[in-house]
Amino acid sequence: MTAIGTPFGAMSIRQLQAGLAAKEFSATEVAAASIERIERDDARMHAFLELTADMAADAAAKVDAALAAGSLADAGPLAGVPVGFKDNMNLLNTHTTCASNMLANYLSPYTATCVAYTLHAGALPLGKLNMDEFAFGSSTETSAFGPTLNPWDFERVPGGSSGGSAAAVAAGLVPVALGSDTGGSIRQPASFCGIVGVKPTYGVVSRYGVVAFGSSLDQVGPFARTVEDAALALNAISGFDEHDCTSQAADVDFTANLAEGVRGMRIGVVPAFMEAEGLTDEVRDRVAEAAQKLADLGAELVEIELPNAKAAMSAYYVLGPCEAFSNLARFDSVRYGYCDPGHADLGAQYEASRAKGFGPEARRRIMLGSYLLSAGVYDTYYYPAQQVRTLITQDYERAFQKVDCILTPVSPRTAFKFGEIGDPTQMYLSDMFTISINIAGNGGMSVPVGLGANTNLPVGVQLISPAFKDVNMFRAAAALESVYGPAPVAPQFAGTH
Ligand code: GLN
């Protein structure tokens, strides 16, 4: 805790670094106090699966040495900033469990590029964060190690699959956390927890060392409570990596346009999305209000159509399971994963290990993918799904000839209660507004716009940018933040330190 009573995890990057530079506190104090606070305040919420106190202390010592030598900047752009990583990201010598019994004992043999870049930027690694098993889900309820609770209301889910990352940031345990998003797994939990969550354009961040779900859809991105912090974090983790042939060169400063305002910006709104079945009135109202605020600030609202977006969910639940089936084949109990003991032949060992190692949702995805890729069935589903993918991508390309950015809902509703959605297909609908962006590959982010009038829970709006023009959505996000303010720490955590 600092002199003014704000816990370090509840500060912005600027505040933290100003305090460090002014020697109000040291990075070593930041690391120790942050770990202590998580041990105490996260006990029930369960955002963290593993703490890395020693690594945080080592990183902090380096930052303090740079400070002592005269310059905080020498320690990197995220110097002294506590961070957490979703548990599908390898960090050498920590467990990378993907919240699955399959990998409960798996120790990272190396560090994922996004994690390495974060550490290289001077951040303090506090630990690994809970998630839906292998990132399959929208509630963190499928974690084999128990769910994470929503910091706004412990009876509700934080969203998923990066629920631990979102909850940790919303509770003010860390200013920044990394998550991954295959169909909505950064944006939906960000909206459920009332914070900023960014899925950059596919290729902006290397996927190397992040356990693959759907390789053509997965993208890593940051959670933060301010747009600037999210942009600073994305600056640190983005860039070319020779280990991921889909990664792109980093020549973008995501903070570049934050102060520009939206005057003259053309922002697309999608009437068909606002009439979608299942969208609650309170979310619709907030999205409409956010559009109006952007117009008040000088943006031009343009109605657009994304006629094929309605097929995105169907295409995703073909392409996603197919890629997951292929990616998860490596967990065979021999090279990787839980090995059920005492089987005389290999086939029986495979079967028993995979049956016991994977939870129900992971098994469902694997079986679905296996079926969809089988001879005969492939032509009926996989091939058309790829054609739909092209149509959706073309929809966005056409729309972005008319607009610079698109505004939509993130999730059709606010955070639901544990156990409230039992039917998996109902759960899948959580991502009805986010999935088409993974299919097309462009950038999308969730920005908090206050609370829903009925549930009094956080609502996020989604800003979508053209491919590799992620700066556009950051620009509009900063304008929204100037109206709604930065995300508050969830009320029941606001007084704790
Ligand atoms: N909820 C979606 C799913 O279950 C998306 C998950 C994700 O983005 N990782 O597949």
mmCIF file of N, CA, C and O in Angstrom, residues 191-259:
data_model
loop_
_atom_site.group_PDB
_atom_site.id
_atom_site.type_symbol
_atom_site.label_atom_id
_atom_site.label_comp_id
_atom_site.label_asym_id
_atom_site.label_seq_id
_atom_site.Cartn_x
_atom_site.Cartn_y
_atom_site.Cartn_z
ATOM 1 N N SER A 191 -15.906 -7.286 -20.611
ATOM 2 C CA SER A 191 -17.197 -6.598 -20.466
ATOM 3 C C SER A 191 -17.904 -7.053 -19.183
ATOM 4 O O SER A 191 -18.506 -6.240 -18.491
ATOM 5 N N PHE A 192 -17.819 -8.333 -18.828
ATOM 6 C CA PHE A 192 -18.455 -8.832 -17.600
ATOM 7 C C PHE A 192 -17.811 -8.229 -16.347
ATOM 8 O O PHE A 192 -18.444 -8.159 -15.297
ATOM 9 N N CYS A 193 -16.544 -7.864 -16.436
ATOM 10 C CA CYS A 193 -15.833 -7.334 -15.260
ATOM 11 C C CYS A 193 -15.633 -5.819 -15.342
ATOM 12 O O CYS A 193 -15.023 -5.223 -14.456
ATOM 13 N N GLY A 194 -16.113 -5.205 -16.410
ATOM 14 C CA GLY A 194 -16.076 -3.742 -16.487
ATOM 15 C C GLY A 194 -14.716 -3.138 -16.740
ATOM 16 O O GLY A 194 -14.406 -2.071 -16.218
ATOM 17 N N ILE A 195 -13.893 -3.811 -17.545
ATOM 18 C CA ILE A 195 -12.557 -3.278 -17.839
ATOM 19 C C ILE A 195 -12.312 -3.275 -19.358
ATOM 20 O O ILE A 195 -13.167 -3.683 -20.136
ATOM 21 N N VAL A 196 -11.115 -2.827 -19.731
ATOM 22 C CA VAL A 196 -10.734 -2.803 -21.143
ATOM 23 C C VAL A 196 -10.077 -4.145 -21.492
ATOM 24 O O VAL A 196 -9.235 -4.642 -20.740
ATOM 25 N N GLY A 197 -10.468 -4.722 -22.612
ATOM 26 C CA GLY A 197 -9.860 -5.972 -23.071
ATOM 27 C C GLY A 197 -9.669 -5.920 -24.572
ATOM 28 O O GLY A 197 -10.613 -5.590 -25.297
ATOM 29 N N VAL A 198 -8.474 -6.219 -25.033
ATOM 30 C CA VAL A 198 -8.135 -6.025 -26.447
ATOM 31 C C VAL A 198 -7.759 -7.333 -27.126
ATOM 32 O O VAL A 198 -6.845 -8.040 -26.670
ATOM 33 N N LYS A 199 -8.482 -7.668 -28.193
ATOM 34 C CA LYS A 199 -8.027 -8.718 -29.101
ATOM 35 C C LYS A 199 -7.481 -8.021 -30.337
ATOM 36 O O LYS A 199 -8.238 -7.509 -31.157
ATOM 37 N N PRO A 200 -6.165 -7.960 -30.456
ATOM 38 C CA PRO A 200 -5.603 -7.247 -31.606
ATOM 39 C C PRO A 200 -5.856 -8.031 -32.901
ATOM 40 O O PRO A 200 -6.291 -9.180 -32.862
ATOM 41 N N THR A 201 -5.551 -7.391 -33.997
ATOM 42 C CA THR A 201 -5.599 -8.082 -35.288
ATOM 43 C C THR A 201 -4.734 -9.334 -35.220
ATOM 44 O O THR A 201 -3.639 -9.326 -34.625
ATOM 45 N N TYR A 202 -5.231 -10.416 -35.822
ATOM 46 C CA TYR A 202 -4.466 -11.671 -35.864
ATOM 47 C C TYR A 202 -3.085 -11.405 -36.460
ATOM 48 O O TYR A 202 -2.979 -10.836 -37.560
ATOM 49 N N GLY A 203 -2.042 -11.760 -35.721
ATOM 50 C CA GLY A 203 -0.687 -11.531 -36.215
ATOM 51 C C GLY A 203 0.054 -10.420 -35.479
ATOM 52 O O GLY A 203 1.267 -10.305 -35.589
ATOM 53 N N VAL A 204 -0.686 -9.602 -34.741
ATOM 54 C CA VAL A 204 -0.024 -8.501 -34.024
ATOM 55 C C VAL A 204 0.846 -9.062 -32.889
ATOM 56 O O VAL A 204 1.941 -8.564 -32.630
ATOM 57 N N VAL A 205 0.353 -10.115 -32.228
ATOM 58 C CA VAL A 205 1.095 -10.710 -31.118
ATOM 59 C C VAL A 205 1.449 -12.154 -31.469
ATOM 60 O O VAL A 205 0.612 -12.898 -31.992
ATOM 61 N N SER A 206 2.675 -12.531 -31.184
ATOM 62 C CA SER A 206 3.118 -13.902 -31.456
ATOM 63 C C SER A 206 2.337 -14.908 -30.601
ATOM 64 O O SER A 206 2.068 -14.673 -29.430
ATOM 65 N N ARG A 207 2.009 -16.040 -31.205
ATOM 66 C CA ARG A 207 1.326 -17.102 -30.468
ATOM 67 C C ARG A 207 2.300 -18.151 -29.943
ATOM 68 O O ARG A 207 1.891 -19.124 -29.311
ATOM 69 N N TYR A 208 3.583 -17.956 -30.193
ATOM 70 C CA TYR A 208 4.580 -18.957 -29.798
ATOM 71 C C TYR A 208 4.599 -19.138 -28.274
ATOM 72 O O TYR A 208 4.732 -18.167 -27.526
ATOM 73 N N GLY A 209 4.419 -20.370 -27.853
ATOM 74 C CA GLY A 209 4.452 -20.653 -26.415
ATOM 75 C C GLY A 209 3.117 -20.498 -25.719
ATOM 76 O O GLY A 209 3.018 -20.673 -24.510
ATOM 77 N N VAL A 210 2.083 -20.158 -26.494
ATOM 78 C CA VAL A 210 0.724 -20.110 -25.959
ATOM 79 C C VAL A 210 0.041 -21.390 -26.423
ATOM 80 O O VAL A 210 0.031 -21.674 -27.628
ATOM 81 N N VAL A 211 -0.495 -22.162 -25.505
ATOM 82 C CA VAL A 211 -1.064 -23.456 -25.876
ATOM 83 C C VAL A 211 -2.202 -23.230 -26.869
ATOM 84 O O VAL A 211 -3.136 -22.474 -26.588
ATOM 85 N N ALA A 212 -2.094 -23.875 -28.018
ATOM 86 C CA ALA A 212 -3.005 -23.586 -29.130
ATOM 87 C C ALA A 212 -4.389 -24.182 -28.906
ATOM 88 O O ALA A 212 -4.530 -25.315 -28.455
ATOM 89 N N PHE A 213 -5.406 -23.403 -29.260
ATOM 90 C CA PHE A 213 -6.802 -23.882 -29.296
ATOM 91 C C PHE A 213 -7.181 -23.940 -30.778
ATOM 92 O O PHE A 213 -7.242 -25.007 -31.372
ATOM 93 N N GLY A 214 -7.380 -22.795 -31.389
ATOM 94 C CA GLY A 214 -7.667 -22.743 -32.826
ATOM 95 C C GLY A 214 -6.618 -21.840 -33.448
ATOM 96 O O GLY A 214 -6.715 -20.620 -33.368
ATOM 97 N N SER A 215 -5.624 -22.434 -34.064
ATOM 98 C CA SER A 215 -4.427 -21.664 -34.446
ATOM 99 C C SER A 215 -4.727 -20.520 -35.409
ATOM 100 O O SER A 215 -4.000 -19.532 -35.430
ATOM 101 N N SER A 216 -5.776 -20.649 -36.217
ATOM 102 C CA SER A 216 -6.064 -19.571 -37.165
ATOM 103 C C SER A 216 -6.942 -18.489 -36.537
ATOM 104 O O SER A 216 -7.241 -17.487 -37.183
ATOM 105 N N LEU A 217 -7.362 -18.705 -35.299
ATOM 106 C CA LEU A 217 -8.286 -17.772 -34.630
ATOM 107 C C LEU A 217 -7.682 -17.161 -33.368
ATOM 108 O O LEU A 217 -8.059 -16.061 -32.951
ATOM 109 N N ASP A 218 -6.748 -17.875 -32.716
ATOM 110 C CA ASP A 218 -6.189 -17.451 -31.423
ATOM 111 C C ASP A 218 -5.403 -16.156 -31.558
ATOM 112 O O ASP A 218 -4.595 -16.001 -32.478
ATOM 113 N N GLN A 219 -5.605 -15.267 -30.610
ATOM 114 C CA GLN A 219 -4.769 -14.074 -30.539
ATOM 115 C C GLN A 219 -4.657 -13.644 -29.076
ATOM 116 O O GLN A 219 -5.632 -13.699 -28.325
ATOM 117 N N VAL A 220 -3.449 -13.251 -28.689
ATOM 118 C CA VAL A 220 -3.178 -12.803 -27.317
ATOM 119 C C VAL A 220 -3.424 -11.304 -27.235
ATOM 120 O O VAL A 220 -3.184 -10.579 -28.206
ATOM 121 N N GLY A 221 -3.888 -10.844 -26.082
ATOM 122 C CA GLY A 221 -4.049 -9.402 -25.895
ATOM 123 C C GLY A 221 -4.111 -9.044 -24.421
ATOM 124 O O GLY A 221 -4.205 -9.915 -23.562
ATOM 125 N N PRO A 222 -4.070 -7.739 -24.149
ATOM 126 C CA PRO A 222 -4.043 -7.277 -22.755
ATOM 127 C C PRO A 222 -5.414 -6.925 -22.176
ATOM 128 O O PRO A 222 -6.325 -6.519 -22.899
ATOM 129 N N PHE A 223 -5.505 -7.046 -20.859
ATOM 130 C CA PHE A 223 -6.593 -6.467 -20.060
ATOM 131 C C PHE A 223 -5.993 -5.328 -19.247
ATOM 132 O O PHE A 223 -4.873 -5.456 -18.740
ATOM 133 N N ALA A 224 -6.731 -4.247 -19.080
ATOM 134 C CA ALA A 224 -6.281 -3.148 -18.234
ATOM 135 C C ALA A 224 -7.501 -2.345 -17.814
ATOM 136 O O ALA A 224 -8.594 -2.557 -18.339
ATOM 137 N N ARG A 225 -7.316 -1.428 -16.870
ATOM 138 C CA ARG A 225 -8.455 -0.592 -16.477
ATOM 139 C C ARG A 225 -8.491 0.714 -17.258
ATOM 140 O O ARG A 225 -9.491 1.429 -17.223
ATOM 141 N N THR A 226 -7.414 1.044 -17.933
ATOM 142 C CA THR A 226 -7.450 2.244 -18.779
ATOM 143 C C THR A 226 -7.040 1.877 -20.198
ATOM 144 O O THR A 226 -6.307 0.904 -20.427
ATOM 145 N N VAL A 227 -7.500 2.683 -21.129
ATOM 146 C CA VAL A 227 -7.179 2.463 -22.535
ATOM 147 C C VAL A 227 -5.677 2.652 -22.747
ATOM 148 O O VAL A 227 -5.039 1.887 -23.481
ATOM 149 N N GLU A 228 -5.112 3.646 -22.078
ATOM 150 C CA GLU A 228 -3.678 3.887 -22.248
ATOM 151 C C GLU A 228 -2.857 2.689 -21.741
ATOM 152 O O GLU A 228 -1.891 2.271 -22.388
ATOM 153 N N ASP A 229 -3.240 2.147 -20.594
ATOM 154 C CA ASP A 229 -2.497 0.994 -20.073
ATOM 155 C C ASP A 229 -2.582 -0.196 -21.026
ATOM 156 O O ASP A 229 -1.605 -0.920 -21.236
ATOM 157 N N ALA A 230 -3.771 -0.381 -21.601
ATOM 158 C CA ALA A 230 -3.926 -1.482 -22.561
ATOM 159 C C ALA A 230 -3.026 -1.252 -23.772
ATOM 160 O O ALA A 230 -2.379 -2.178 -24.279
ATOM 161 N N ALA A 231 -2.956 0.004 -24.232
ATOM 162 C CA ALA A 231 -2.123 0.329 -25.398
ATOM 163 C C ALA A 231 -0.643 0.144 -25.072
ATOM 164 O O ALA A 231 0.121 -0.387 -25.891
ATOM 165 N N LEU A 232 -0.241 0.560 -23.880
ATOM 166 C CA LEU A 232 1.166 0.396 -23.485
ATOM 167 C C LEU A 232 1.531 -1.091 -23.401
ATOM 168 O O LEU A 232 2.612 -1.513 -23.823
ATOM 169 N N ALA A 233 0.611 -1.870 -22.857
ATOM 170 C CA ALA A 233 0.878 -3.308 -22.758
ATOM 171 C C ALA A 233 0.958 -3.936 -24.142
ATOM 172 O O ALA A 233 1.831 -4.773 -24.416
ATOM 173 N N LEU A 234 0.067 -3.509 -25.042
ATOM 174 C CA LEU A 234 0.094 -4.070 -26.396
ATOM 175 C C LEU A 234 1.371 -3.645 -27.130
ATOM 176 O O LEU A 234 1.959 -4.437 -27.878
ATOM 177 N N ASN A 235 1.803 -2.427 -26.885
ATOM 178 C CA ASN A 235 3.097 -2.004 -27.457
ATOM 179 C C ASN A 235 4.192 -2.995 -27.061
ATOM 180 O O ASN A 235 5.048 -3.355 -27.872
ATOM 181 N N ALA A 236 4.172 -3.394 -25.794
ATOM 182 C CA ALA A 236 5.248 -4.258 -25.282
ATOM 183 C C ALA A 236 5.189 -5.663 -25.877
ATOM 184 O O ALA A 236 6.228 -6.258 -26.178
ATOM 185 N N ILE A 237 3.976 -6.209 -26.043
ATOM 186 C CA ILE A 237 3.893 -7.626 -26.430
ATOM 187 C C ILE A 237 3.809 -7.838 -27.933
ATOM 188 O O ILE A 237 3.951 -8.971 -28.412
ATOM 189 N N SER A 238 3.573 -6.781 -28.708
ATOM 190 C CA SER A 238 3.389 -6.971 -30.147
ATOM 191 C C SER A 238 4.736 -7.067 -30.853
ATOM 192 O O SER A 238 5.764 -6.695 -30.302
ATOM 193 N N GLY A 239 4.701 -7.550 -32.063
ATOM 194 C CA GLY A 239 5.919 -7.551 -32.874
ATOM 195 C C GLY A 239 6.245 -8.896 -33.472
ATOM 196 O O GLY A 239 5.723 -9.936 -33.060
ATOM 197 N N PHE A 240 7.118 -8.838 -34.432
ATOM 198 C CA PHE A 240 7.509 -10.039 -35.163
ATOM 199 C C PHE A 240 8.267 -11.000 -34.257
ATOM 200 O O PHE A 240 9.031 -10.594 -33.388
ATOM 201 N N ASP A 241 8.028 -12.274 -34.515
ATOM 202 C CA ASP A 241 8.718 -13.317 -33.770
ATOM 203 C C ASP A 241 9.013 -14.429 -34.761
ATOM 204 O O ASP A 241 8.101 -14.972 -35.375
ATOM 205 N N GLU A 242 10.257 -14.765 -34.887
ATOM 206 C CA GLU A 242 10.610 -15.773 -35.898
ATOM 207 C C GLU A 242 9.999 -17.151 -35.577
ATOM 208 O O GLU A 242 9.932 -18.020 -36.430
ATOM 209 N N HIS A 243 9.537 -17.330 -34.332
ATOM 210 C CA HIS A 243 8.931 -18.616 -33.966
ATOM 211 C C HIS A 243 7.458 -18.720 -34.357
ATOM 212 O O HIS A 243 6.851 -19.771 -34.181
ATOM 213 N N ASP A 244 6.868 -17.616 -34.805
ATOM 214 C CA ASP A 244 5.459 -17.658 -35.242
ATOM 215 C C ASP A 244 5.376 -16.994 -36.610
ATOM 216 O O ASP A 244 5.452 -15.773 -36.729
ATOM 217 N N CYS A 245 5.208 -17.840 -37.636
ATOM 218 C CA CYS A 245 5.256 -17.318 -39.003
ATOM 219 C C CYS A 245 4.062 -16.413 -39.305
ATOM 220 O O CYS A 245 4.050 -15.738 -40.324
ATOM 221 N N THR A 246 3.043 -16.394 -38.439
ATOM 222 C CA THR A 246 1.916 -15.487 -38.681
ATOM 223 C C THR A 246 2.092 -14.146 -37.964
ATOM 224 O O THR A 246 1.238 -13.277 -38.069
ATOM 225 N N SER A 247 3.174 -13.983 -37.227
ATOM 226 C CA SER A 247 3.360 -12.709 -36.516
ATOM 227 C C SER A 247 3.889 -11.648 -37.479
ATOM 228 O O SER A 247 4.559 -11.961 -38.462
ATOM 229 N N GLN A 248 3.568 -10.400 -37.164
ATOM 230 C CA GLN A 248 3.900 -9.294 -38.068
ATOM 231 C C GLN A 248 4.883 -8.332 -37.409
ATOM 232 O O GLN A 248 4.965 -8.266 -36.182
ATOM 233 N N ALA A 249 5.555 -7.554 -38.226
ATOM 234 C CA ALA A 249 6.527 -6.581 -37.712
ATOM 235 C C ALA A 249 5.835 -5.549 -36.827
ATOM 236 O O ALA A 249 4.684 -5.189 -37.053
ATOM 237 N N ALA A 250 6.549 -5.121 -35.793
ATOM 238 C CA ALA A 250 5.984 -4.120 -34.878
ATOM 239 C C ALA A 250 6.466 -2.742 -35.239
ATOM 240 O O ALA A 250 7.566 -2.358 -34.929
ATOM 241 N N ASP A 251 5.632 -1.995 -35.921
ATOM 242 C CA ASP A 251 6.051 -0.621 -36.183
ATOM 243 C C ASP A 251 4.927 0.330 -35.797
ATOM 244 O O ASP A 251 4.804 1.420 -36.310
ATOM 245 N N VAL A 252 4.085 -0.138 -34.885
ATOM 246 C CA VAL A 252 2.918 0.650 -34.496
ATOM 247 C C VAL A 252 3.027 1.029 -33.025
ATOM 248 O O VAL A 252 3.360 0.189 -32.190
ATOM 249 N N ASP A 253 2.733 2.295 -32.732
ATOM 250 C CA ASP A 253 2.595 2.725 -31.345
ATOM 251 C C ASP A 253 1.090 2.851 -31.080
ATOM 252 O O ASP A 253 0.438 3.743 -31.613
ATOM 253 N N PHE A 254 0.568 1.930 -30.277
ATOM 254 C CA PHE A 254 -0.885 1.894 -30.064
ATOM 255 C C PHE A 254 -1.385 3.072 -29.225
ATOM 256 O O PHE A 254 -2.581 3.275 -29.103
ATOM 257 N N THR A 255 -0.465 3.837 -28.639
ATOM 258 C CA THR A 255 -0.890 5.028 -27.883
ATOM 259 C C THR A 255 -0.945 6.270 -28.786
ATOM 260 O O THR A 255 -1.382 7.331 -28.343
ATOM 261 N N ALA A 256 -0.515 6.112 -30.035
ATOM 262 C CA ALA A 256 -0.275 7.294 -30.883
ATOM 263 C C ALA A 256 -1.496 8.207 -31.057
ATOM 264 O O ALA A 256 -1.350 9.425 -31.118
ATOM 265 N N ASN A 257 -2.691 7.619 -31.140
ATOM 266 C CA ASN A 257 -3.872 8.434 -31.482
ATOM 267 C C ASN A 257 -4.820 8.673 -30.307
ATOM 268 O O ASN A 257 -5.936 9.137 -30.500
ATOM 269 N N LEU A 258 -4.371 8.327 -29.105
ATOM 270 C CA LEU A 258 -5.314 8.348 -27.976
ATOM 271 C C LEU A 258 -5.864 9.747 -27.693
ATOM 272 O O LEU A 258 -7.000 9.886 -27.253
ATOM 273 N N ALA A 259 -5.065 10.747 -27.927
ATOM 274 C CA ALA A 259 -5.506 12.103 -27.559
ATOM 275 C C ALA A 259 -6.202 12.822 -28.709
ATOM 276 O O ALA A 259 -6.624 13.969 -28.567
#
